[in-house]
PDB file of C-alpha atoms in Angstrom:
ATOM      1  CA  MET Z   1      94.440 342.210  54.651  1.00 92.00           C
ATOM      2  CA  GLU Z   2      91.255 340.182  54.320  1.00 92.00           C
ATOM      3  CA  LEU Z   3      91.217 336.516  55.242  1.00 91.00           C
ATOM      4  CA  LYS Z   4      90.494 335.575  51.617  1.00 92.00           C
ATOM      5  CA  GLU Z   5      93.711 337.305  50.484  1.00 94.00           C
ATOM      6  CA  PHE Z   6      95.701 335.452  53.145  1.00 94.00           C
ATOM      7  CA  CYS Z   7      94.206 332.141  51.976  1.00 93.00           C
ATOM      8  CA  GLU Z   8      95.177 332.950  48.377  1.00 93.00           C
ATOM      9  CA  LEU Z   9      98.729 333.805  49.484  1.00 94.00           C
ATOM     10  CA  ASN Z  10      99.000 330.335  51.038  1.00 93.00           C
ATOM     11  CA  SER Z  11      97.137 328.539  48.211  1.00 92.00           C
ATOM     12  CA  ARG Z  12      94.421 327.443  50.598  1.00 89.00           C
ATOM     13  CA  PRO Z  13      90.638 327.360  50.116  1.00 87.00           C
ATOM     14  CA  PHE Z  14      88.858 330.188  51.896  1.00 87.00           C
ATOM     15  CA  ARG Z  15      87.791 329.098  55.385  1.00 83.00           C
ATOM     16  CA  ASN Z  16      87.006 330.986  58.584  1.00 83.00           C
ATOM     17  CA  ILE Z  17      89.280 328.755  60.688  1.00 83.00           C
ATOM     18  CA  MET Z  18      92.471 327.110  59.367  1.00 86.00           C
ATOM     19  CA  ILE Z  19      95.622 325.407  60.639  1.00 88.00           C
ATOM     20  CA  LEU Z  20      98.716 326.001  58.507  1.00 90.00           C
ATOM     21  CA  ALA Z  21     102.323 324.837  58.521  1.00 85.00           C
ATOM     22  CA  ASP Z  22     105.168 326.507  56.633  1.00 80.00           C
ATOM     23  CA  CYS Z  23     102.998 329.579  56.296  1.00 90.00           C
ATOM     24  CA  SER Z  24     103.705 332.320  53.736  1.00 92.00           C
ATOM     25  CA  TRP Z  25     103.578 335.894  55.024  1.00 94.00           C
ATOM     26  CA  PRO Z  26     103.179 339.223  53.196  1.00 93.00           C
ATOM     27  CA  SER Z  27     106.544 340.810  52.441  1.00 90.00           C
ATOM     28  CA  GLU Z  28     105.375 344.193  53.759  1.00 93.00           C
ATOM     29  CA  GLU Z  29     103.508 345.386  56.845  1.00 94.00           C
ATOM     30  CA  PHE Z  30      99.841 344.371  56.824  1.00 95.00           C
ATOM     31  CA  ILE Z  31      96.728 344.790  58.944  1.00 95.00           C
ATOM     32  CA  PRO Z  32      94.878 341.461  59.303  1.00 93.00           C
ATOM     33  CA  GLU Z  33      91.112 341.339  59.485  1.00 91.00           C
ATOM     34  CA  PHE Z  34      91.481 338.055  61.359  1.00 89.00           C
ATOM     35  CA  ASN Z  35      93.238 336.571  64.411  1.00 86.00           C
ATOM     36  CA  ILE Z  36      96.503 334.609  64.182  1.00 90.00           C
ATOM     37  CA  LEU Z  37      98.022 332.223  66.733  1.00 88.00           C
ATOM     38  CA  ILE Z  38     101.582 331.016  66.019  1.00 92.00           C
ATOM     39  CA  TYR Z  39     103.296 328.215  67.951  1.00 91.00           C
ATOM     40  CA  THR Z  40     106.972 328.006  66.967  1.00 92.00           C
ATOM     41  CA  ASN Z  41     108.627 324.597  67.005  1.00 90.00           C
ATOM     42  CA  THR Z  42     112.052 325.472  65.587  1.00 92.00           C
ATOM     43  CA  GLY Z  43     113.922 328.438  64.152  1.00 94.00           C
ATOM     44  CA  SER Z  44     113.315 332.126  64.696  1.00 94.00           C
ATOM     45  CA  ALA Z  45     111.818 335.265  63.171  1.00 95.00           C
ATOM     46  CA  ASN Z  46     111.202 338.896  64.023  1.00 95.00           C
ATOM     47  CA  LEU Z  47     107.675 340.152  64.636  1.00 94.00           C
ATOM     48  CA  SER Z  48     106.555 343.772  64.633  1.00 93.00           C
ATOM     49  CA  VAL Z  49     103.154 344.634  66.132  1.00 91.00           C
ATOM     50  CA  ASN Z  50     101.963 348.244  66.062  1.00 89.00           C
ATOM     51  CA  GLY Z  51     105.538 349.440  65.714  1.00 88.00           C
ATOM     52  CA  LYS Z  52     106.923 347.382  68.618  1.00 86.00           C
ATOM     53  CA  LYS Z  53     109.478 344.691  67.791  1.00 88.00           C
ATOM     54  CA  TYR Z  54     109.556 341.163  69.245  1.00 89.00           C
ATOM     55  CA  HIS Z  55     111.682 338.070  68.651  1.00 91.00           C
ATOM     56  CA  ILE Z  56     110.003 334.739  67.944  1.00 92.00           C
ATOM     57  CA  SER Z  57     112.063 331.797  69.203  1.00 91.00           C
ATOM     58  CA  PRO Z  58     111.462 328.038  69.601  1.00 91.00           C
ATOM     59  CA  ARG Z  59     108.691 327.122  72.056  1.00 88.00           C
ATOM     60  CA  SER Z  60     107.048 330.500  71.904  1.00 88.00           C
ATOM     61  CA  LEU Z  61     103.411 331.403  71.402  1.00 87.00           C
ATOM     62  CA  SER Z  62     102.569 334.537  69.402  1.00 90.00           C
ATOM     63  CA  PHE Z  63      99.161 336.225  69.260  1.00 87.00           C
ATOM     64  CA  ILE Z  64      98.189 338.636  66.486  1.00 88.00           C
ATOM     65  CA  ARG Z  65      94.761 340.207  66.759  1.00 83.00           C
ATOM     66  CA  ILE Z  66      92.442 341.898  64.303  1.00 84.00           C
ATOM     67  CA  ASP Z  67      93.431 345.397  63.124  1.00 82.00           C
ATOM     68  CA  GLN Z  68      96.986 345.364  64.484  1.00 89.00           C
ATOM     69  CA  LYS Z  69      99.791 346.575  62.193  1.00 93.00           C
ATOM     70  CA  VAL Z  70     101.964 343.515  61.661  1.00 94.00           C
ATOM     71  CA  SER Z  71     105.120 342.471  59.849  1.00 95.00           C
ATOM     72  CA  ILE Z  72     107.108 339.236  60.061  1.00 94.00           C
ATOM     73  CA  SER Z  73     110.710 339.336  58.846  1.00 94.00           C
ATOM     74  CA  ASP Z  74     114.166 337.711  59.121  1.00 94.00           C
ATOM     75  CA  ILE Z  75     112.598 334.247  59.058  1.00 94.00           C
ATOM     76  CA  SER Z  76     115.343 331.654  59.542  1.00 94.00           C
ATOM     77  CA  ASP Z  77     115.703 328.647  57.213  1.00 92.00           C
ATOM     78  CA  SER Z  78     114.899 326.317  60.120  1.00 94.00           C
ATOM     79  CA  PHE Z  79     111.722 328.192  61.071  1.00 93.00           C
ATOM     80  CA  HIS Z  80     108.785 325.827  61.498  1.00 93.00           C
ATOM     81  CA  ALA Z  81     105.559 326.809  63.192  1.00 92.00           C
ATOM     82  CA  LYS Z  82     101.942 325.770  63.491  1.00 91.00           C
ATOM     83  CA  VAL Z  83      99.651 328.644  62.604  1.00 92.00           C
ATOM     84  CA  LEU Z  84      96.004 328.897  63.582  1.00 89.00           C
ATOM     85  CA  VAL Z  85      94.015 331.488  61.631  1.00 90.00           C
ATOM     86  CA  ILE Z  86      90.587 332.554  62.914  1.00 85.00           C
ATOM     87  CA  GLY Z  87      88.257 334.972  61.164  1.00 83.00           C
ATOM     88  CA  GLY Z  88      85.615 337.091  62.849  1.00 71.00           C
ATOM     89  CA  ASP Z  89      85.236 338.421  66.365  1.00 63.00           C
ATOM     90  CA  LEU Z  90      86.973 335.733  68.404  1.00 57.00           C
ATOM     91  CA  GLY Z  91      85.691 336.900  71.791  1.00 52.00           C
ATOM     92  CA  GLN Z  92      82.126 336.889  70.550  1.00 57.00           C
ATOM     93  CA  GLU Z  93      82.510 333.524  68.816  1.00 59.00           C
ATOM     94  CA  LEU Z  94      83.891 331.895  71.951  1.00 60.00           C
ATOM     95  CA  SER Z  95      81.386 333.582  74.295  1.00 53.00           C
ATOM     96  CA  ILE Z  96      84.216 334.742  76.542  1.00 50.00           C
ATOM     97  CA  SER Z  97      85.075 338.188  77.794  1.00 49.00           C
ATOM     98  CA  SER Z  98      88.655 338.599  78.984  1.00 48.00           C
ATOM     99  CA  VAL Z  99      89.587 334.960  79.713  1.00 50.00           C
ATOM    100  CA  PHE Z 100      91.231 335.980  82.956  1.00 44.00           C
ATOM    101  CA  LEU Z 101      94.126 338.279  82.100  1.00 52.00           C
ATOM    102  CA  ALA Z 102      94.689 337.366  78.473  1.00 59.00           C
ATOM    103  CA  LEU Z 103      93.754 340.780  77.072  1.00 56.00           C
ATOM    104  CA  PHE Z 104      95.861 342.656  79.611  1.00 58.00           C
ATOM    105  CA  ILE Z 105      98.905 340.524  78.894  1.00 65.00           C
ATOM    106  CA  LEU Z 106      98.567 340.272  75.126  1.00 66.00           C
ATOM    107  CA  ASP Z 107      98.301 344.061  74.932  1.00 65.00           C
ATOM    108  CA  GLU Z 108     101.714 344.205  76.582  1.00 69.00           C
ATOM    109  CA  THR Z 109     103.533 341.378  74.849  1.00 76.00           C
ATOM    110  CA  PRO Z 110     102.094 339.292  72.016  1.00 84.00           C
ATOM    111  CA  VAL Z 111     104.982 336.788  72.184  1.00 86.00           C
ATOM    112  CA  LEU Z 112     105.174 334.443  75.174  1.00 82.00           C
ATOM    113  CA  ASN Z 113     107.915 331.916  75.885  1.00 81.00           C
ATOM    114  CA  VAL Z 114     106.172 328.992  77.537  1.00 81.00           C
ATOM    115  CA  THR Z 115     107.027 326.167  79.939  1.00 81.00           C
ATOM    116  CA  ASP Z 116     107.428 322.506  78.957  1.00 83.00           C
ATOM    117  CA  GLU Z 117     104.042 321.753  80.508  1.00 82.00           C
ATOM    118  CA  TYR Z 118     102.265 324.436  78.526  1.00 83.00           C
ATOM    119  CA  ALA Z 119     104.174 323.583  75.331  1.00 85.00           C
ATOM    120  CA  GLU Z 120     102.881 320.017  75.597  1.00 85.00           C
ATOM    121  CA  ALA Z 121      99.314 321.285  76.081  1.00 86.00           C
ATOM    122  CA  THR Z 122      99.694 323.527  73.017  1.00 87.00           C
ATOM    123  CA  SER Z 123     100.953 320.640  70.902  1.00 86.00           C
ATOM    124  CA  LEU Z 124      98.001 318.486  71.977  1.00 88.00           C
ATOM    125  CA  PHE Z 125      95.612 321.334  71.163  1.00 89.00           C
ATOM    126  CA  PHE Z 126      96.916 321.731  67.613  1.00 88.00           C
ATOM    127  CA  GLY Z 127      96.773 317.958  67.128  1.00 88.00           C
ATOM    128  CA  ALA Z 128      93.159 317.816  68.290  1.00 90.00           C
ATOM    129  CA  MET Z 129      92.203 320.808  66.131  1.00 88.00           C
ATOM    130  CA  LYS Z 130      93.754 319.223  63.054  1.00 86.00           C
ATOM    131  CA  ARG Z 131      91.871 315.945  63.584  1.00 87.00           C
ATOM    132  CA  VAL Z 132      88.533 317.654  64.128  1.00 88.00           C
ATOM    133  CA  MET Z 133      88.980 319.850  61.047  1.00 83.00           C
ATOM    134  CA  GLN Z 134      89.579 316.730  58.929  1.00 83.00           C
ATOM    135  CA  PHE Z 135      86.148 315.310  59.809  1.00 82.00           C
ATOM    136  CA  SER Z 136      84.357 317.026  56.933  1.00 77.00           C
ATOM    137  CA  SER Z 137      81.225 314.889  57.337  1.00 83.00           C
ATOM    138  CA  ASN Z 138      80.777 315.758  61.028  1.00 82.00           C
ATOM    139  CA  PRO Z 139      77.743 318.113  61.241  1.00 84.00           C
ATOM    140  CA  TYR Z 140      78.990 319.321  64.647  1.00 84.00           C
ATOM    141  CA  LYS Z 141      82.494 320.190  63.425  1.00 82.00           C
ATOM    142  CA  ASP Z 142      82.158 323.950  63.986  1.00 78.00           C
ATOM    143  CA  GLU Z 143      80.871 323.433  67.535  1.00 82.00           C
ATOM    144  CA  CYS Z 144      83.762 321.054  68.248  1.00 86.00           C
ATOM    145  CA  ILE Z 145      86.293 323.577  66.951  1.00 83.00           C
ATOM    146  CA  LEU Z 146      84.845 326.396  69.078  1.00 81.00           C
ATOM    147  CA  SER Z 147      84.836 324.128  72.139  1.00 84.00           C
ATOM    148  CA  LEU Z 148      88.511 323.275  71.606  1.00 87.00           C
ATOM    149  CA  LEU Z 149      89.355 326.960  71.133  1.00 83.00           C
ATOM    150  CA  ARG Z 150      87.488 327.872  74.289  1.00 79.00           C
ATOM    151  CA  ALA Z 151      89.347 325.160  76.238  1.00 82.00           C
ATOM    152  CA  PHE Z 152      92.672 326.374  74.864  1.00 82.00           C
ATOM    153  CA  TYR Z 153      92.008 329.991  75.822  1.00 77.00           C
ATOM    154  CA  TYR Z 154      90.984 329.007  79.333  1.00 75.00           C
ATOM    155  CA  THR Z 155      94.129 326.876  79.612  1.00 78.00           C
ATOM    156  CA  THR Z 156      96.137 329.902  78.499  1.00 77.00           C
ATOM    157  CA  GLY Z 157      94.348 332.050  81.077  1.00 73.00           C
ATOM    158  CA  TYR Z 158      95.187 329.519  83.805  1.00 73.00           C
ATOM    159  CA  TYR Z 159      98.832 329.424  82.732  1.00 76.00           C
ATOM    160  CA  LEU Z 160      99.152 333.209  82.710  1.00 73.00           C
ATOM    161  CA  ASN Z 161      97.456 333.611  86.076  1.00 70.00           C
ATOM    162  CA  LYS Z 162      99.514 330.836  87.640  1.00 71.00           C
ATOM    163  CA  ALA Z 163     102.651 332.646  86.476  1.00 70.00           C
ATOM    164  CA  LEU Z 164     101.418 335.839  88.156  1.00 71.00           C
ATOM    165  CA  GLY Z 165     101.002 334.046  91.478  1.00 68.00           C
ATOM    166  CA  PHE Z 166      97.769 335.890  92.321  1.00 64.00           C
ATOM    167  CA  ASP Z 167      94.472 334.340  93.410  1.00 64.00           C
ATOM    168  CA  CYS Z 168      92.158 335.231  90.524  1.00 63.00           C
ATOM    169  CA  GLU Z 169      89.118 333.244  91.689  1.00 65.00           C
ATOM    170  CA  GLN Z 170      87.029 336.373  92.269  1.00 65.00           C
ATOM    171  CA  ILE Z 171      87.964 337.868  88.912  1.00 66.00           C
ATOM    172  CA  TYR Z 172      87.152 334.592  87.174  1.00 63.00           C
ATOM    173  CA  ARG Z 173      83.729 334.433  88.828  1.00 65.00           C
ATOM    174  CA  LEU Z 174      82.937 338.022  87.907  1.00 65.00           C
ATOM    175  CA  SER Z 175      83.998 337.452  84.315  1.00 62.00           C
ATOM    176  CA  LEU Z 176      81.986 334.221  84.079  1.00 59.00           C
ATOM    177  CA  ASP Z 177      78.854 335.795  85.564  1.00 58.00           C
ATOM    178  CA  ASN Z 178      79.254 338.674  83.137  1.00 57.00           C
ATOM    179  CA  GLN Z 179      78.964 336.310  80.155  1.00 55.00           C
ATOM    180  CA  HIS Z 180      75.438 335.243  81.102  1.00 53.00           C
ATOM    181  CA  ASP Z 181      73.937 338.671  81.731  1.00 56.00           C
ATOM    182  CA  LYS Z 182      75.483 341.083  79.260  1.00 49.00           C
ATOM    183  CA  ALA Z 183      72.573 343.533  79.409  1.00 55.00           C
ATOM    184  CA  SER Z 184      72.784 344.267  83.145  1.00 82.00           C
ATOM    185  CA  ILE Z 185      74.390 347.332  84.699  1.00 85.00           C
ATOM    186  CA  ILE Z 186      76.821 345.044  86.557  1.00 85.00           C
ATOM    187  CA  ALA Z 187      77.922 343.452  83.283  1.00 81.00           C
ATOM    188  CA  SER Z 188      78.386 346.897  81.745  1.00 86.00           C
ATOM    189  CA  PHE Z 189      80.472 347.961  84.735  1.00 90.00           C
ATOM    190  CA  ILE Z 190      82.678 344.832  84.537  1.00 84.00           C
ATOM    191  CA  ASN Z 191      83.169 345.340  80.796  1.00 80.00           C
ATOM    192  CA  LEU Z 192      84.282 348.932  81.362  1.00 87.00           C
ATOM    193  CA  VAL Z 193      86.653 347.894  84.135  1.00 88.00           C
ATOM    194  CA  GLU Z 194      88.210 345.168  81.974  1.00 80.00           C
ATOM    195  CA  LEU Z 195      88.919 347.738  79.276  1.00 80.00           C
ATOM    196  CA  ASN Z 196      90.067 350.651  81.449  1.00 87.00           C
ATOM    197  CA  ALA Z 197      91.379 349.490  84.838  1.00 86.00           C
ATOM    198  CA  LYS Z 198      94.990 349.426  83.704  1.00 84.00           C
ATOM    199  CA  SER Z 199      94.903 353.196  83.249  1.00 85.00           C
ATOM    200  CA  ASN Z 200      91.936 354.480  85.270  1.00 89.00           C
ATOM    201  CA  ARG Z 201      91.120 353.453  88.839  1.00 91.00           C
ATOM    202  CA  ARG Z 202      88.656 356.226  89.717  1.00 92.00           C
ATOM    203  CA  LEU Z 203      85.159 354.963  90.524  1.00 94.00           C
ATOM    204  CA  SER Z 204      83.770 358.328  89.379  1.00 94.00           C
ATOM    205  CA  PHE Z 205      85.066 357.635  85.853  1.00 94.00           C
ATOM    206  CA  TYR Z 206      82.933 354.471  85.573  1.00 94.00           C
ATOM    207  CA  ALA Z 207      79.930 356.047  87.290  1.00 93.00           C
ATOM    208  CA  GLU Z 208      79.976 358.924  84.811  1.00 94.00           C
ATOM    209  CA  LYS Z 209      80.191 356.512  81.867  1.00 92.00           C
ATOM    210  CA  LEU Z 210      77.164 354.594  83.175  1.00 91.00           C
ATOM    211  CA  ASP Z 211      75.277 357.726  84.283  1.00 91.00           C
ATOM    212  CA  TYR Z 212      75.053 356.766  87.976  1.00 92.00           C
ATOM    213  CA  HIS Z 213      76.185 358.404  91.192  1.00 93.00           C
ATOM    214  CA  PRO Z 214      79.429 356.693  92.335  1.00 92.00           C
ATOM    215  CA  ARG Z 215      78.010 355.638  95.726  1.00 92.00           C
ATOM    216  CA  TYR Z 216      74.842 354.253  94.166  1.00 92.00           C
ATOM    217  CA  LEU Z 217      76.809 352.334  91.525  1.00 91.00           C
ATOM    218  CA  SER Z 218      79.146 350.911  94.164  1.00 91.00           C
ATOM    219  CA  ALA Z 219      76.216 349.830  96.330  1.00 91.00           C
ATOM    220  CA  MET Z 220      74.561 348.057  93.370  1.00 89.00           C
ATOM    221  CA  VAL Z 221      77.797 346.300  92.488  1.00 88.00           C
ATOM    222  CA  LYS Z 222      78.413 345.192  96.072  1.00 89.00           C
ATOM    223  CA  LYS Z 223      74.887 343.833  96.417  1.00 87.00           C
ATOM    224  CA  GLU Z 224      75.396 341.621  93.352  1.00 84.00           C
ATOM    225  CA  THR Z 225      79.063 340.648  93.677  1.00 84.00           C
ATOM    226  CA  GLY Z 226      80.018 341.052  97.327  1.00 87.00           C
ATOM    227  CA  LEU Z 227      82.711 343.570  96.367  1.00 88.00           C
ATOM    228  CA  SER Z 228      82.427 347.333  96.171  1.00 92.00           C
ATOM    229  CA  GLY Z 229      82.964 349.063  92.845  1.00 92.00           C
ATOM    230  CA  GLN Z 230      86.369 350.328  93.964  1.00 94.00           C
ATOM    231  CA  GLU Z 231      87.428 346.861  95.157  1.00 93.00           C
ATOM    232  CA  ILE Z 232      86.653 345.398  91.729  1.00 91.00           C
ATOM    233  CA  ILE Z 233      88.541 348.190  89.977  1.00 93.00           C
ATOM    234  CA  ASP Z 234      91.524 347.607  92.265  1.00 93.00           C
ATOM    235  CA  GLN Z 235      91.430 343.843  91.607  1.00 88.00           C
ATOM    236  CA  TYR Z 236      91.663 344.357  87.858  1.00 87.00           C
ATOM    237  CA  ALA Z 237      94.240 347.137  88.217  1.00 90.00           C
ATOM    238  CA  ILE Z 238      96.581 345.020  90.333  1.00 90.00           C
ATOM    239  CA  LEU Z 239      96.335 342.164  87.843  1.00 85.00           C
ATOM    240  CA  ALA Z 240      97.264 344.567  85.049  1.00 85.00           C
ATOM    241  CA  ALA Z 241     100.215 345.847  87.096  1.00 90.00           C
ATOM    242  CA  MET Z 242     101.393 342.298  87.839  1.00 87.00           C
ATOM    243  CA  ALA Z 243     101.119 341.382  84.164  1.00 83.00           C
ATOM    244  CA  LYS Z 244     103.232 344.386  83.186  1.00 85.00           C
ATOM    245  CA  LEU Z 245     105.876 343.526  85.798  1.00 87.00           C
ATOM    246  CA  THR Z 246     105.962 339.855  84.796  1.00 83.00           C
ATOM    247  CA  TYR Z 247     105.698 339.946  81.014  1.00 78.00           C
ATOM    248  CA  THR Z 248     107.443 343.163  80.013  1.00 79.00           C
ATOM    249  CA  HIS Z 249     110.827 344.746  80.579  1.00 80.00           C
ATOM    250  CA  LYS Z 250     109.359 348.116  81.496  1.00 86.00           C
ATOM    251  CA  SER Z 251     110.681 349.855  84.572  1.00 92.00           C
ATOM    252  CA  ILE Z 252     108.540 350.320  87.669  1.00 95.00           C
ATOM    253  CA  LYS Z 253     108.488 354.051  86.958  1.00 95.00           C
ATOM    254  CA  GLU Z 254     107.257 353.460  83.389  1.00 94.00           C
ATOM    255  CA  ILE Z 255     104.496 351.176  84.646  1.00 93.00           C
ATOM    256  CA  SER Z 256     103.535 353.669  87.336  1.00 94.00           C
ATOM    257  CA  ASN Z 257     103.248 356.416  84.704  1.00 93.00           C
ATOM    258  CA  GLU Z 258     101.292 354.210  82.280  1.00 90.00           C
ATOM    259  CA  MET Z 259      98.794 353.370  85.008  1.00 91.00           C
ATOM    260  CA  GLU Z 260      98.499 357.079  85.839  1.00 90.00           C
ATOM    261  CA  PHE Z 261      99.560 356.961  89.475  1.00 94.00           C
ATOM    262  CA  PRO Z 262     100.455 360.436  90.780  1.00 93.00           C
ATOM    263  CA  THR Z 263     103.909 359.201  91.833  1.00 95.00           C
ATOM    264  CA  GLN Z 264     105.941 355.991  91.822  1.00 95.00           C
ATOM    265  CA  SER Z 265     105.596 355.976  95.611  1.00 96.00           C
ATOM    266  CA  ASP Z 266     101.788 355.908  95.298  1.00 96.00           C
ATOM    267  CA  PHE Z 267     102.077 352.968  92.919  1.00 96.00           C
ATOM    268  CA  GLY Z 268     104.345 351.165  95.389  1.00 96.00           C
ATOM    269  CA  LYS Z 269     101.914 351.677  98.268  1.00 96.00           C
ATOM    270  CA  PHE Z 270      98.993 350.431  96.168  1.00 96.00           C
ATOM    271  CA  PHE Z 271     100.937 347.374  95.029  1.00 95.00           C
ATOM    272  CA  LYS Z 272     102.108 346.551  98.567  1.00 95.00           C
ATOM    273  CA  ARG Z 273      98.568 346.877  99.946  1.00 94.00           C
ATOM    274  CA  MET Z 274      97.171 344.543  97.291  1.00 93.00           C
ATOM    275  CA  THR Z 275      99.917 341.891  97.185  1.00 91.00           C
ATOM    276  CA  GLY Z 276     101.991 342.191 100.347  1.00 92.00           C
ATOM    277  CA  LYS Z 277     105.096 342.808  98.219  1.00 93.00           C
ATOM    278  CA  SER Z 278     106.736 345.877  96.752  1.00 95.00           C
ATOM    279  CA  PRO Z 279     106.776 346.111  92.937  1.00 94.00           C
ATOM    280  CA  LEU Z 280     110.540 345.427  92.952  1.00 93.00           C
ATOM    281  CA  GLU Z 281     110.169 342.339  95.167  1.00 92.00           C
ATOM    282  CA  TYR Z 282     107.417 341.019  92.940  1.00 91.00           C
ATOM    283  CA  LYS Z 283     109.341 341.771  89.725  1.00 87.00           C
ATOM    284  CA  LYS Z 284     112.393 339.830  90.960  1.00 84.00           C
ATOM    285  CA  SER Z 285     110.349 336.789  91.974  1.00 82.00           C
ATOM    286  CA  SER Z 286     107.879 336.517  89.106  1.00 71.00           C
ATOM    287  CA  ARG Z 287     109.831 336.145  85.859  1.00 56.00           C
ATOM    288  CA  VAL Z 288     108.234 333.397  83.752  1.00 49.00           C
TER     289      VAL Z 288
END
């Protein structure tokens, strides 16, 4: 579904960024060519994303990204939500790469139940966005909107990382540095790791993709970042594992298989080495 069609469905003028209330949804499954952020105040609904089913409840935040297969059904009479619709490539528009762990986590579960603190921040964000979008005569309106979106995504990244209980300072620095030098081999390496670390932790995989010898690539990476190539891969992989344990109901065995560890025991040893806890200990202590 194109953004223009969605605007017509809701009797709204075509715009690249909109905030809606009491939104109308297609009656059948659709594939949006835009991003959707839903903050639910009251009521409930069922959301299907790429064949997986989720329940939307009060004080939940739902993310729907471009080209996902989506349906929204069983919407209760009391359902009320604020809906932010954003056209285009959001990551490129915001000049952000992964915003900490957002991509890892949203791949696993697009519906997050949030804390009171984060719910308040979300409400303030929507209020600020609505005010800025009303200032039609402001020549800097688009820049203001993008700045608010960027702040909101970084707030979301902080919230998600805080819930994981892992020090992500190094990952944040690597991601931030990557934004300013997208043409470098280090940036290319970080981009590949962000996309693949949750299923591939072999340095040789990344070296082959970039056409470098693994030891040479690792030495280049360490010179620039202070971490070896394998250490960076492991950092991203453990964050992906923690996200899966925290935000999904998958078993440790399922997660181990998804991340392509030879055995569940190997996954446990890796997790213990990186966090000081076993996967089971972490899973019991980290529910959001």
